[in-house]
mmCIF file of C-alpha atoms and ligand atoms in Angstrom:
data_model
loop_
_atom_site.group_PDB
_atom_site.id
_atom_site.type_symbol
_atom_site.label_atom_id
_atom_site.label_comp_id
_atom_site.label_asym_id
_atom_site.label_seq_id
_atom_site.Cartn_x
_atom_site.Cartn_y
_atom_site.Cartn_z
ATOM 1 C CA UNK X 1 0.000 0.000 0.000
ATOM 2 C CA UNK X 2 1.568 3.275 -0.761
ATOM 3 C CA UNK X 3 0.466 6.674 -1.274
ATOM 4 C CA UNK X 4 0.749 7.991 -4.698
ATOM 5 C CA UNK X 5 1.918 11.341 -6.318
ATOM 6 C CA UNK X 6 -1.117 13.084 -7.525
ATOM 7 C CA UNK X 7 -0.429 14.650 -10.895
ATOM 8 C CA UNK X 8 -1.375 18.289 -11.464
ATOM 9 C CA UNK X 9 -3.606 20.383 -13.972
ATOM 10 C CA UNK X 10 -1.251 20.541 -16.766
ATOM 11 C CA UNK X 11 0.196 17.296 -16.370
ATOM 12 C CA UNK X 12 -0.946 16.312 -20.345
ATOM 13 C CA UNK X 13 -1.768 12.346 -18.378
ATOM 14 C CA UNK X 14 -4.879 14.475 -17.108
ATOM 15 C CA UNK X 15 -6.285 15.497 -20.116
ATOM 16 C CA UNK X 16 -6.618 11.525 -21.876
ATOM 17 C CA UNK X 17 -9.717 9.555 -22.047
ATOM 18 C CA UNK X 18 -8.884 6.288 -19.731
ATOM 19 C CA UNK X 19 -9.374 3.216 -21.002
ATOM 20 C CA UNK X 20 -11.881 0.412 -19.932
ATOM 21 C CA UNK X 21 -10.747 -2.393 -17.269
ATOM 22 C CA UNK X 22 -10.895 -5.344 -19.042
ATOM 23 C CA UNK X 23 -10.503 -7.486 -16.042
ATOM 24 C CA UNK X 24 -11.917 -7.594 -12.764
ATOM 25 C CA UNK X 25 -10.765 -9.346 -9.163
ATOM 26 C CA UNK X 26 -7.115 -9.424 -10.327
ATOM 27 C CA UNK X 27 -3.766 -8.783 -7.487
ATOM 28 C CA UNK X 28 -3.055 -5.813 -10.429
ATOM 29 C CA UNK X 29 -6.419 -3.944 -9.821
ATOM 30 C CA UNK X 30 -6.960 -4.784 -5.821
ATOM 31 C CA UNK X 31 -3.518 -3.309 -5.454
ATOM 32 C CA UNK X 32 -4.483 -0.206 -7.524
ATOM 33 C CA UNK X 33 -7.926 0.323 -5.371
ATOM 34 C CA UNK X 34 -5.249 0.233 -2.669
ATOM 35 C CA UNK X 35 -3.203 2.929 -3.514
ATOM 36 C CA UNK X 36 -6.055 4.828 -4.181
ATOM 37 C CA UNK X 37 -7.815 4.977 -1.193
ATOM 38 C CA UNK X 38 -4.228 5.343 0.587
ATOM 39 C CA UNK X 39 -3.592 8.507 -1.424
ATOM 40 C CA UNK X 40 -7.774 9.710 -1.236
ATOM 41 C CA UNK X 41 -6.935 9.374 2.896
ATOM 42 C CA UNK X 42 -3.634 10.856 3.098
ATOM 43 C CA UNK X 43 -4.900 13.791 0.933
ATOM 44 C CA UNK X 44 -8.219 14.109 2.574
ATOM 45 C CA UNK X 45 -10.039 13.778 -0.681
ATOM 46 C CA UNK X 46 -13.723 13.169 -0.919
ATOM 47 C CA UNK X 47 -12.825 11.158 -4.280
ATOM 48 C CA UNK X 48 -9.776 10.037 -6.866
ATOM 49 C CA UNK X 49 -9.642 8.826 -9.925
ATOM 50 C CA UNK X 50 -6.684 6.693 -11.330
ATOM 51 C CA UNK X 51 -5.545 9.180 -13.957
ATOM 52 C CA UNK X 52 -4.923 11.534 -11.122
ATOM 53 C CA UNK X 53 -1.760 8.965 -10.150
ATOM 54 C CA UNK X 54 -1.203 8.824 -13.665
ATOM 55 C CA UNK X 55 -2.788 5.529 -14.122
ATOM 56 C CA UNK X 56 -4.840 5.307 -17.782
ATOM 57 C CA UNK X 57 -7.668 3.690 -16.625
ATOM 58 C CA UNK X 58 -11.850 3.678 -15.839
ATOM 59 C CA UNK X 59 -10.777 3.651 -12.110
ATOM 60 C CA UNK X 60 -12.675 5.576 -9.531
ATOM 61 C CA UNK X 61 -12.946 6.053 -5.721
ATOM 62 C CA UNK X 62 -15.049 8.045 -3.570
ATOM 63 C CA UNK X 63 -16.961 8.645 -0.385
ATOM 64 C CA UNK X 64 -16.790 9.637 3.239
ATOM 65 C CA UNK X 65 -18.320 10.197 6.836
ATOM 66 C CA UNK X 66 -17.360 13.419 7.155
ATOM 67 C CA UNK X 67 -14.888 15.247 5.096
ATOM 68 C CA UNK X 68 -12.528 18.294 6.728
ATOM 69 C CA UNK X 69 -12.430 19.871 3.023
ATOM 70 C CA UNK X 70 -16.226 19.903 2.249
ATOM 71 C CA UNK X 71 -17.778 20.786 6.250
ATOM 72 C CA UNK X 72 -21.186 20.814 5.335
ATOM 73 C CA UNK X 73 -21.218 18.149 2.489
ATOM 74 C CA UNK X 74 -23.516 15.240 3.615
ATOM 75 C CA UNK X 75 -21.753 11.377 3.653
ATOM 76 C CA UNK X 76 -21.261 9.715 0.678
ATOM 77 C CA UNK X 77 -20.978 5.499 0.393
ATOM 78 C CA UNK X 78 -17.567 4.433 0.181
ATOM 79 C CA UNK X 79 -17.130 3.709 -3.604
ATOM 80 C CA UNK X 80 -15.000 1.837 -6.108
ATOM 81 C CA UNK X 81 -16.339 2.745 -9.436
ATOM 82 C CA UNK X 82 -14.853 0.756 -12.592
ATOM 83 C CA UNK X 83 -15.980 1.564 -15.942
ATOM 84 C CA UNK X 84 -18.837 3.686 -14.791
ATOM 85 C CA UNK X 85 -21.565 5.280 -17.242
ATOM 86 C CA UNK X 86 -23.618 8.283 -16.213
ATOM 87 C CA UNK X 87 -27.162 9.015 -17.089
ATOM 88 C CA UNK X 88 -28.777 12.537 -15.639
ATOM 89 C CA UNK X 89 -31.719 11.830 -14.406
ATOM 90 C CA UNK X 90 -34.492 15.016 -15.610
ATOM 91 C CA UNK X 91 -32.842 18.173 -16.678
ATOM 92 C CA UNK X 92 -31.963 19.937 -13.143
ATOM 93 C CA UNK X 93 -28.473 21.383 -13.275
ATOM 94 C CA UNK X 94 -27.365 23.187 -10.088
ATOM 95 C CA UNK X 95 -24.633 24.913 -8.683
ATOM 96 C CA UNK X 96 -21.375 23.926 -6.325
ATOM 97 C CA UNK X 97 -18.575 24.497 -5.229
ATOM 98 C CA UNK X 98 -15.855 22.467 -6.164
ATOM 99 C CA UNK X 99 -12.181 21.477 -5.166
ATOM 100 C CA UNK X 100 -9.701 18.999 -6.931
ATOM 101 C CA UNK X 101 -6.352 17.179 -5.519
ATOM 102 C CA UNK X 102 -4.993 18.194 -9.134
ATOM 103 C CA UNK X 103 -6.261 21.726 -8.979
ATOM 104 C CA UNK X 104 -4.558 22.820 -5.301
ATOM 105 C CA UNK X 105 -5.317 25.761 -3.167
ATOM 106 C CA UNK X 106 -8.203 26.590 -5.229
ATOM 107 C CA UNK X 107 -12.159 26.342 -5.342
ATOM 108 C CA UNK X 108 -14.832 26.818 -8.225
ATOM 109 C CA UNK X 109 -18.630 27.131 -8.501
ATOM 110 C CA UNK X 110 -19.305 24.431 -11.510
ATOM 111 C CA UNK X 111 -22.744 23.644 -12.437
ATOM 112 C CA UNK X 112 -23.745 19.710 -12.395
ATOM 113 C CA UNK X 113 -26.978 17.553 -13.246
ATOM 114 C CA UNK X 114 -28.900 17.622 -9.259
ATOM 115 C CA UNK X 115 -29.597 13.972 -10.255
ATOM 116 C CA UNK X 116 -27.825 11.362 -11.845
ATOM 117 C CA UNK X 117 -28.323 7.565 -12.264
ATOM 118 C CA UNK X 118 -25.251 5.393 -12.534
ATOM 119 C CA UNK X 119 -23.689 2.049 -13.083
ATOM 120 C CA UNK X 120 -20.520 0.578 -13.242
ATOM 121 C CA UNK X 121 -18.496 -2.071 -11.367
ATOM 122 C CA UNK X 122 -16.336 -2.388 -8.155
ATOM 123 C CA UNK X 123 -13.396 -4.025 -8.054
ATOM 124 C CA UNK X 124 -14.737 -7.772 -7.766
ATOM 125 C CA UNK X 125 -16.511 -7.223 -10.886
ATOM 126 C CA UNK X 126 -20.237 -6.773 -8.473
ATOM 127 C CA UNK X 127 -22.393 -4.870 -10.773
ATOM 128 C CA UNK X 128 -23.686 -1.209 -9.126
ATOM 129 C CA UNK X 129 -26.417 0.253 -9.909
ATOM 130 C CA UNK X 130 -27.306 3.938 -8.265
ATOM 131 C CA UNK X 131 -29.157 6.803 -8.357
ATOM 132 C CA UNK X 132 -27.651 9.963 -6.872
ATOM 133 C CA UNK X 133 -28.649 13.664 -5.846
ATOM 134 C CA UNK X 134 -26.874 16.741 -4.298
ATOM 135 C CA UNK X 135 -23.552 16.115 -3.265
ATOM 136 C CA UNK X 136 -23.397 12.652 -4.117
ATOM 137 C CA UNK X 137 -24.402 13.044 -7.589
ATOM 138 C CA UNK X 138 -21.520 15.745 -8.028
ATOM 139 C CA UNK X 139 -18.762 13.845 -6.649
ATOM 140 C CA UNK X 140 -19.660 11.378 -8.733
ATOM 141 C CA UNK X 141 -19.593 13.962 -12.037
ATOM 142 C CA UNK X 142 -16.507 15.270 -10.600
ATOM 143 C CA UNK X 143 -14.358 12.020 -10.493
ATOM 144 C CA UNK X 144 -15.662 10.250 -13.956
ATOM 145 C CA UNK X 145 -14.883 13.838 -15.661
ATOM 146 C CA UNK X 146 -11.227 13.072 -14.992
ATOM 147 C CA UNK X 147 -11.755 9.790 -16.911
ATOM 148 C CA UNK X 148 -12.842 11.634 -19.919
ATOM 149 C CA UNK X 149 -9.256 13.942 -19.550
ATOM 150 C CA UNK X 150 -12.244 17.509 -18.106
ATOM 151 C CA UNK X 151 -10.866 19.219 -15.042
ATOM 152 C CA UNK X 152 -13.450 20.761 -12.853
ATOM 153 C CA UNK X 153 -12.234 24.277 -14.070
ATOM 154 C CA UNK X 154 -13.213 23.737 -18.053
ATOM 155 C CA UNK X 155 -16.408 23.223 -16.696
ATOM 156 C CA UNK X 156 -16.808 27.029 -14.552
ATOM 157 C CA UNK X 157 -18.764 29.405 -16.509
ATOM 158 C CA UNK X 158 -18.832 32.479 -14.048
ATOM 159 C CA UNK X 159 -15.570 33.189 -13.155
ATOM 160 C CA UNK X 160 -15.933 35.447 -10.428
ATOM 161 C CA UNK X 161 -16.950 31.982 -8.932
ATOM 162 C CA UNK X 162 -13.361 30.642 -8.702
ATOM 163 C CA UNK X 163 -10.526 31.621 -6.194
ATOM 164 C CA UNK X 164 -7.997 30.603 -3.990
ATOM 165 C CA UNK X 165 -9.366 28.372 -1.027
ATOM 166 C CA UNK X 166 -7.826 30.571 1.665
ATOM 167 C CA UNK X 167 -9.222 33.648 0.356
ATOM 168 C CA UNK X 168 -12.887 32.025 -0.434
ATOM 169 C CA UNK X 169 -13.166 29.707 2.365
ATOM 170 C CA UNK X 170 -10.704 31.160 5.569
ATOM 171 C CA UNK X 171 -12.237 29.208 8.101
ATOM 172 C CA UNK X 172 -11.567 25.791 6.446
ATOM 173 C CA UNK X 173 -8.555 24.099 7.881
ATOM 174 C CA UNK X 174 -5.332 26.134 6.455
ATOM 175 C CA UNK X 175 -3.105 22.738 6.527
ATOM 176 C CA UNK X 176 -5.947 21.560 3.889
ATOM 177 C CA UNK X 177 -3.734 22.418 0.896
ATOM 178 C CA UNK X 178 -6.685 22.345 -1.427
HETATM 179 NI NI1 NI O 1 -10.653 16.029 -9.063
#
């Protein structure tokens, strides 16, 4: 188990479209998950994605109790998603703030759909099969974006919405360096 470097916004291994797993339940891809969640923890990340550790594929993790970056966010399931596909649910979009491991120090407003049904598989190869709303639903956005190579910030569309963290948000936790 070992916790990762996370690559940062510019890093040209964020911008790819990550391939499928082809395989599920093998030492390769438990190991992965591992890493993951190591490097998710040590950050205090409410979600990864593999291409953040420069790995090219359909890998996601997210979820938490309580999160020291996101206060007020309500918990989210501890998740392995593999190969996920999204499907908005109605045509709601709403607005969030948003942070990213690969995007330190700073905070946008993006908008997302406010409800999203998705599927995918965890690690075992166990089919999931969700729908989502509010936070949830965004995390989820958030963390498959990066396997289509879309940073939280090409999705902003008012830019006044989009600052440092420590400016934005003082009272959050200044070791938090996101
Ligand atoms: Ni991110």
């Amino acid at each position: 188990m070992t916790v990762r470097e996370i690559l940062k916004m510019g890093d040209p291994r964020l911008l790819r479209v990550a391939q499928p797993v082809a395989e599920f339940n093998t030492p390769e891809l438990h190991a992965l998950v591992h890493d993951m969640f190591d490097t998710m923890h040590a950050a205090n990340g409410a979600g990864l994605a593999a291409p953040q550790i420069g790995v090219d594929l359909q890998v996601v993790i997210f979820g938490f109790k309580s999160n020291t970056r996101y206060p007020d966010a309500p918990q989210v399931p501890e998740t392995v998603l593999i190969n996920p596909v999204l499907t908005p649910v109605g045509e709601a979009m709403e607005d969030g703030w948003e942070g990213c491991l690969s995007v330190p120090g700073l905070r946008g407003v993006v908008p997302r759909h406010a409800r999203l049904h998705y599927e995918g598989f965890d690690q075992f190869g166990n089919r999931i099969v969700r729908d989502a709303e509010e936070f949830h639903a965004r995390v989820v956005q958030h963390e498959v974006d990066h396997l289509l190579g879309i940073l939280y910030p090409m999705r902003i569309r008012d830019f006044s919405k989009f600052g440092y963290t420590s400016v934005l948000f003082p009272d959050l936790d200044p070791n938090e360096d996101d």
